[in-house]
PDB file of C-alpha atoms in Angstrom:
ATOM      1  CA  UNK A   1     117.155  75.426 133.473  1.00  0.00           C
ATOM      2  CA  UNK A   2     120.786  75.639 132.409  1.00  0.00           C
ATOM      3  CA  UNK A   3     122.327  78.909 131.229  1.00  0.00           C
ATOM      4  CA  UNK A   4     122.902  77.405 127.782  1.00  0.00           C
ATOM      5  CA  UNK A   5     119.245  76.451 127.384  1.00  0.00           C
ATOM      6  CA  UNK A   6     118.189  79.918 128.502  1.00  0.00           C
ATOM      7  CA  UNK A   7     120.437  81.578 125.911  1.00  0.00           C
ATOM      8  CA  UNK A   8     119.177  79.297 123.118  1.00  0.00           C
ATOM      9  CA  UNK A   9     115.554  79.896 124.112  1.00  0.00           C
ATOM     10  CA  UNK A  10     116.087  83.663 124.268  1.00  0.00           C
ATOM     11  CA  UNK A  11     117.713  83.625 120.817  1.00  0.00           C
ATOM     12  CA  UNK A  12     114.781  81.644 119.365  1.00  0.00           C
ATOM     13  CA  UNK A  13     112.301  84.090 120.916  1.00  0.00           C
ATOM     14  CA  UNK A  14     114.205  87.088 119.535  1.00  0.00           C
ATOM     15  CA  UNK A  15     114.249  85.583 116.049  1.00  0.00           C
ATOM     16  CA  UNK A  16     110.539  84.750 116.274  1.00  0.00           C
ATOM     17  CA  UNK A  17     109.785  88.221 117.591  1.00  0.00           C
ATOM     18  CA  UNK A  18     111.789  89.862 114.836  1.00  0.00           C
ATOM     19  CA  UNK A  19     110.034  87.802 112.179  1.00  0.00           C
ATOM     20  CA  UNK A  20     106.608  88.659 113.586  1.00  0.00           C
ATOM     21  CA  UNK A  21     107.578  92.327 113.834  1.00  0.00           C
ATOM     22  CA  UNK A  22     108.602  92.306 110.186  1.00  0.00           C
ATOM     23  CA  UNK A  23     105.328  90.664 109.169  1.00  0.00           C
ATOM     24  CA  UNK A  24     103.113  92.948 111.273  1.00  0.00           C
ATOM     25  CA  UNK A  25     105.090  96.080 110.417  1.00  0.00           C
ATOM     26  CA  UNK A  26     104.988  95.364 106.693  1.00  0.00           C
ATOM     27  CA  UNK A  27     101.401  94.190 106.527  1.00  0.00           C
ATOM     28  CA  UNK A  28      99.476  95.905 103.746  1.00  0.00           C
ATOM     29  CA  UNK A  29     102.626  97.218 102.080  1.00  0.00           C
ATOM     30  CA  UNK A  30     102.655  94.951  99.027  1.00  0.00           C
ATOM     31  CA  UNK A  31     100.114  96.769  96.891  1.00  0.00           C
ATOM     32  CA  UNK A  32      98.816 100.044  95.552  1.00  0.00           C
ATOM     33  CA  UNK A  33      95.818 101.677  97.136  1.00  0.00           C
ATOM     34  CA  UNK A  34      93.429 103.993  95.374  1.00  0.00           C
ATOM     35  CA  UNK A  35      91.411 106.033  97.867  1.00  0.00           C
ATOM     36  CA  UNK A  36      88.394 107.879  96.508  1.00  0.00           C
ATOM     37  CA  UNK A  37      86.351 110.141  98.770  1.00  0.00           C
ATOM     38  CA  UNK A  38      82.926 110.869  97.343  1.00  0.00           C
ATOM     39  CA  UNK A  39      79.255 111.456  98.056  1.00  0.00           C
ATOM     40  CA  UNK A  40      76.397 110.142  95.916  1.00  0.00           C
ATOM     41  CA  UNK A  41      72.766 111.216  95.641  1.00  0.00           C
ATOM     42  CA  UNK A  42      71.741 107.538  95.539  1.00  0.00           C
ATOM     43  CA  UNK A  43      73.341 104.211  96.562  1.00  0.00           C
ATOM     44  CA  UNK A  44      75.712 103.091  93.799  1.00  0.00           C
ATOM     45  CA  UNK A  45      78.168 100.351  92.919  1.00  0.00           C
ATOM     46  CA  UNK A  46      81.442 101.826  91.731  1.00  0.00           C
ATOM     47  CA  UNK A  47      84.212 100.049  89.869  1.00  0.00           C
ATOM     48  CA  UNK A  48      87.824 100.903  89.230  1.00  0.00           C
ATOM     49  CA  UNK A  49      89.852  99.431  86.369  1.00  0.00           C
ATOM     50  CA  UNK A  50      93.650  99.345  86.362  1.00  0.00           C
ATOM     51  CA  UNK A  51      95.561  98.883  83.122  1.00  0.00           C
ATOM     52  CA  UNK A  52      98.811  96.954  83.526  1.00  0.00           C
ATOM     53  CA  UNK A  53      99.424  96.610  79.786  1.00  0.00           C
ATOM     54  CA  UNK A  54      96.416  94.503  78.799  1.00  0.00           C
ATOM     55  CA  UNK A  55      93.994  97.397  78.467  1.00  0.00           C
ATOM     56  CA  UNK A  56      90.972  97.868  80.723  1.00  0.00           C
ATOM     57  CA  UNK A  57      89.316  94.513  81.390  1.00  0.00           C
ATOM     58  CA  UNK A  58      87.022  92.949  84.002  1.00  0.00           C
ATOM     59  CA  UNK A  59      89.811  90.717  85.315  1.00  0.00           C
ATOM     60  CA  UNK A  60      91.754  93.802  86.385  1.00  0.00           C
ATOM     61  CA  UNK A  61      88.991  95.701  88.118  1.00  0.00           C
ATOM     62  CA  UNK A  62      87.576  96.054  91.629  1.00  0.00           C
ATOM     63  CA  UNK A  63      84.056  96.942  92.763  1.00  0.00           C
ATOM     64  CA  UNK A  64      83.050  98.927  95.842  1.00  0.00           C
ATOM     65  CA  UNK A  65      79.507  99.792  96.884  1.00  0.00           C
ATOM     66  CA  UNK A  66      78.213 103.023  98.393  1.00  0.00           C
ATOM     67  CA  UNK A  67      75.223 102.064 100.515  1.00  0.00           C
ATOM     68  CA  UNK A  68      74.139 105.446 101.883  1.00  0.00           C
ATOM     69  CA  UNK A  69      73.031 108.436  99.865  1.00  0.00           C
ATOM     70  CA  UNK A  70      74.282 111.970 100.589  1.00  0.00           C
ATOM     71  CA  UNK A  71      76.963 110.792 103.028  1.00  0.00           C
ATOM     72  CA  UNK A  72      80.679 111.287 102.251  1.00  0.00           C
ATOM     73  CA  UNK A  73      82.584 107.978 102.199  1.00  0.00           C
ATOM     74  CA  UNK A  74      86.130 106.940 101.331  1.00  0.00           C
ATOM     75  CA  UNK A  75      86.402 103.897  99.086  1.00  0.00           C
ATOM     76  CA  UNK A  76      89.580 101.861  99.400  1.00  0.00           C
ATOM     77  CA  UNK A  77      90.608  99.902  96.294  1.00  0.00           C
ATOM     78  CA  UNK A  78      93.579  97.554  96.862  1.00  0.00           C
ATOM     79  CA  UNK A  79      95.411  97.010  93.587  1.00  0.00           C
ATOM     80  CA  UNK A  80      98.226  94.477  92.998  1.00  0.00           C
ATOM     81  CA  UNK A  81     101.700  96.000  93.055  1.00  0.00           C
ATOM     82  CA  UNK A  82     102.304  96.137  89.331  1.00  0.00           C
ATOM     83  CA  UNK A  83     103.200  98.875  86.897  1.00  0.00           C
ATOM     84  CA  UNK A  84     100.077 100.933  86.273  1.00  0.00           C
ATOM     85  CA  UNK A  85      99.592 102.365  82.799  1.00  0.00           C
ATOM     86  CA  UNK A  86      96.163 103.854  83.343  1.00  0.00           C
ATOM     87  CA  UNK A  87      93.185 104.027  85.679  1.00  0.00           C
ATOM     88  CA  UNK A  88      89.489 104.232  84.922  1.00  0.00           C
ATOM     89  CA  UNK A  89      86.680 104.914  87.375  1.00  0.00           C
ATOM     90  CA  UNK A  90      83.088 103.855  86.713  1.00  0.00           C
ATOM     91  CA  UNK A  91      80.852 105.792  89.142  1.00  0.00           C
ATOM     92  CA  UNK A  92      77.822 103.496  89.230  1.00  0.00           C
ATOM     93  CA  UNK A  93      75.523 102.016  86.612  1.00  0.00           C
ATOM     94  CA  UNK A  94      72.537 104.314  86.953  1.00  0.00           C
ATOM     95  CA  UNK A  95      71.553 107.971  87.016  1.00  0.00           C
ATOM     96  CA  UNK A  96      73.221 109.747  89.949  1.00  0.00           C
ATOM     97  CA  UNK A  97      74.796 113.002  91.031  1.00  0.00           C
ATOM     98  CA  UNK A  98      78.193 112.316  92.578  1.00  0.00           C
ATOM     99  CA  UNK A  99      80.621 114.655  94.284  1.00  0.00           C
ATOM    100  CA  UNK A 100      84.225 113.473  94.208  1.00  0.00           C
ATOM    101  CA  UNK A 101      86.282 115.244  96.876  1.00  0.00           C
ATOM    102  CA  UNK A 102      89.642 113.502  96.582  1.00  0.00           C
ATOM    103  CA  UNK A 103      91.467 110.737  94.721  1.00  0.00           C
ATOM    104  CA  UNK A 104      94.736 109.479  96.176  1.00  0.00           C
ATOM    105  CA  UNK A 105      97.047 106.769  94.878  1.00  0.00           C
ATOM    106  CA  UNK A 106      99.631 105.343  97.230  1.00  0.00           C
ATOM    107  CA  UNK A 107     102.113 102.517  97.406  1.00  0.00           C
ATOM    108  CA  UNK A 108     102.728 101.748 101.071  1.00  0.00           C
ATOM    109  CA  UNK A 109     105.788  99.584 100.468  1.00  0.00           C
ATOM    110  CA  UNK A 110     107.582 102.401  98.659  1.00  0.00           C
ATOM    111  CA  UNK A 111     105.882 105.021 100.852  1.00  0.00           C
ATOM    112  CA  UNK A 112     104.848 106.993  97.793  1.00  0.00           C
ATOM    113  CA  UNK A 113     101.626 108.983  97.672  1.00  0.00           C
ATOM    114  CA  UNK A 114     100.108 110.925  94.806  1.00  0.00           C
ATOM    115  CA  UNK A 115      96.944 112.907  94.195  1.00  0.00           C
ATOM    116  CA  UNK A 116      94.887 112.940  91.030  1.00  0.00           C
ATOM    117  CA  UNK A 117      93.937 116.559  90.247  1.00  0.00           C
ATOM    118  CA  UNK A 118      90.155 116.418  90.003  1.00  0.00           C
ATOM    119  CA  UNK A 119      89.995 118.856  87.110  1.00  0.00           C
ATOM    120  CA  UNK A 120      91.979 116.411  84.941  1.00  0.00           C
ATOM    121  CA  UNK A 121      89.308 113.684  84.975  1.00  0.00           C
ATOM    122  CA  UNK A 122      87.567 113.299  81.642  1.00  0.00           C
ATOM    123  CA  UNK A 123      84.204 111.846  80.679  1.00  0.00           C
ATOM    124  CA  UNK A 124      84.348 108.850  78.353  1.00  0.00           C
ATOM    125  CA  UNK A 125      80.777 107.556  78.418  1.00  0.00           C
ATOM    126  CA  UNK A 126      77.292 108.145  79.902  1.00  0.00           C
ATOM    127  CA  UNK A 127      78.319 111.355  81.682  1.00  0.00           C
ATOM    128  CA  UNK A 128      75.833 114.229  81.390  1.00  0.00           C
ATOM    129  CA  UNK A 129      77.965 116.894  83.062  1.00  0.00           C
ATOM    130  CA  UNK A 130      81.336 117.255  84.735  1.00  0.00           C
ATOM    131  CA  UNK A 131      82.096 120.376  86.795  1.00  0.00           C
ATOM    132  CA  UNK A 132      84.930 121.202  89.152  1.00  0.00           C
ATOM    133  CA  UNK A 133      84.060 123.927  91.667  1.00  0.00           C
ATOM    134  CA  UNK A 134      87.481 124.140  93.287  1.00  0.00           C
ATOM    135  CA  UNK A 135      86.611 121.756  96.119  1.00  0.00           C
ATOM    136  CA  UNK A 136      84.855 118.822  94.486  1.00  0.00           C
ATOM    137  CA  UNK A 137      84.271 117.350  91.063  1.00  0.00           C
ATOM    138  CA  UNK A 138      80.521 117.171  90.495  1.00  0.00           C
ATOM    139  CA  UNK A 139      79.594 114.316  88.171  1.00  0.00           C
ATOM    140  CA  UNK A 140      76.108 113.773  86.823  1.00  0.00           C
ATOM    141  CA  UNK A 141      75.444 110.634  84.831  1.00  0.00           C
ATOM    142  CA  UNK A 142      72.877 110.486  82.035  1.00  0.00           C
ATOM    143  CA  UNK A 143      69.261 109.476  82.692  1.00  0.00           C
ATOM    144  CA  UNK A 144      69.715 106.209  80.812  1.00  0.00           C
ATOM    145  CA  UNK A 145      73.240 105.557  82.108  1.00  0.00           C
ATOM    146  CA  UNK A 146      74.334 101.947  81.885  1.00  0.00           C
ATOM    147  CA  UNK A 147      78.096 102.229  82.119  1.00  0.00           C
ATOM    148  CA  UNK A 148      79.348 105.714  83.061  1.00  0.00           C
ATOM    149  CA  UNK A 149      83.111 106.021  82.620  1.00  0.00           C
ATOM    150  CA  UNK A 150      85.627 108.555  83.927  1.00  0.00           C
ATOM    151  CA  UNK A 151      89.269 108.450  82.885  1.00  0.00           C
ATOM    152  CA  UNK A 152      91.847 109.566  85.442  1.00  0.00           C
ATOM    153  CA  UNK A 153      94.309 112.099  84.099  1.00  0.00           C
ATOM    154  CA  UNK A 154      97.743 113.033  85.314  1.00  0.00           C
ATOM    155  CA  UNK A 155      98.958 112.335  88.821  1.00  0.00           C
ATOM    156  CA  UNK A 156     100.387 115.096  90.972  1.00  0.00           C
ATOM    157  CA  UNK A 157     101.956 115.511  94.383  1.00  0.00           C
ATOM    158  CA  UNK A 158      99.994 114.775  97.537  1.00  0.00           C
ATOM    159  CA  UNK A 159     100.588 115.458 101.191  1.00  0.00           C
ATOM    160  CA  UNK A 160     103.067 113.045 102.708  1.00  0.00           C
ATOM    161  CA  UNK A 161     101.676 110.243 104.892  1.00  0.00           C
ATOM    162  CA  UNK A 162     101.824 111.058 108.576  1.00  0.00           C
ATOM    163  CA  UNK A 163     105.218 110.050 109.998  1.00  0.00           C
ATOM    164  CA  UNK A 164     103.577 109.558 113.392  1.00  0.00           C
ATOM    165  CA  UNK A 165     101.028 107.151 111.905  1.00  0.00           C
ATOM    166  CA  UNK A 166     103.709 105.133 110.073  1.00  0.00           C
ATOM    167  CA  UNK A 167     105.907 104.998 113.193  1.00  0.00           C
ATOM    168  CA  UNK A 168     102.978 104.013 115.402  1.00  0.00           C
ATOM    169  CA  UNK A 169     102.061 101.168 113.041  1.00  0.00           C
ATOM    170  CA  UNK A 170     105.633  99.843 113.001  1.00  0.00           C
ATOM    171  CA  UNK A 171     105.974 100.107 116.802  1.00  0.00           C
ATOM    172  CA  UNK A 172     102.659  98.326 117.215  1.00  0.00           C
ATOM    173  CA  UNK A 173     103.950  95.417 115.142  1.00  0.00           C
ATOM    174  CA  UNK A 174     107.226  95.299 117.080  1.00  0.00           C
ATOM    175  CA  UNK A 175     105.516  95.371 120.498  1.00  0.00           C
ATOM    176  CA  UNK A 176     103.048  92.685 119.395  1.00  0.00           C
ATOM    177  CA  UNK A 177     105.945  90.472 118.329  1.00  0.00           C
ATOM    178  CA  UNK A 178     107.783  91.108 121.615  1.00  0.00           C
ATOM    179  CA  UNK A 179     104.660  90.244 123.610  1.00  0.00           C
ATOM    180  CA  UNK A 180     104.280  86.955 121.705  1.00  0.00           C
ATOM    181  CA  UNK A 181     107.957  86.124 122.265  1.00  0.00           C
ATOM    182  CA  UNK A 182     107.734  86.841 126.021  1.00  0.00           C
ATOM    183  CA  UNK A 183     104.578  84.770 126.293  1.00  0.00           C
ATOM    184  CA  UNK A 184     106.309  81.805 124.604  1.00  0.00           C
ATOM    185  CA  UNK A 185     109.264  82.200 126.997  1.00  0.00           C
ATOM    186  CA  UNK A 186     106.934  82.333 130.033  1.00  0.00           C
ATOM    187  CA  UNK A 187     105.014  79.219 128.922  1.00  0.00           C
ATOM    188  CA  UNK A 188     108.241  77.321 128.307  1.00  0.00           C
ATOM    189  CA  UNK A 189     109.755  78.299 131.652  1.00  0.00           C
ATOM    190  CA  UNK A 190     106.544  77.432 133.511  1.00  0.00           C
ATOM    191  CA  UNK A 191     106.361  73.994 131.941  1.00  0.00           C
ATOM    192  CA  UNK A 192     110.055  73.399 132.643  1.00  0.00           C
ATOM    193  CA  UNK A 193     109.705  74.486 136.283  1.00  0.00           C
ATOM    194  CA  UNK A 194     106.672  72.212 136.681  1.00  0.00           C
ATOM    195  CA  UNK A 195     108.662  69.243 135.404  1.00  0.00           C
ATOM    196  CA  UNK A 196     111.483  70.019 137.850  1.00  0.00           C
ATOM    197  CA  UNK A 197     109.032  70.209 140.767  1.00  0.00           C
ATOM    198  CA  UNK A 198     107.399  66.911 139.808  1.00  0.00           C
ATOM    199  CA  UNK A 199     110.737  65.045 139.696  1.00  0.00           C
TER     200      UNK A 199
END
């Protein structure tokens, strides 16, 4: 293999590796995430609505199911990266007692993270009681609940995402890209050497 071919091949691998590193490192950074940690007395299907200027509608909503009762879970709602005017959370479509421990809203691309103070949530429909005990918001829907609705209030500051976690994710993407680039280089060199030996 000539020196010129080696340089060209190395440059191609570096470009490919850089592109893959950018893709892997930025994966999941193009949207908002709403993370809700809760525990329900019964299995439920929750739904979050995000208002981007058209009001709350089914086309701009996401459903997540809670399959186990009395077990804390974190629901991850991925929302398109648009301007959010309001958020609405429907905690199931039946009678249930739900403890909400935390609601976080984050935009990974902008590395912004906010918390929704639990005591600012308000009942809009089919909510029997709403109590904040300092650690969790306890929501009880009505016996004949068909469409319980909670409106999310103001958004406050939240703890910053772990720098170590963000760095680890980016390094993982970069090392994956480098490994792919080196593998391509090894395959190319092996095939080239085989051709030279056969001639």
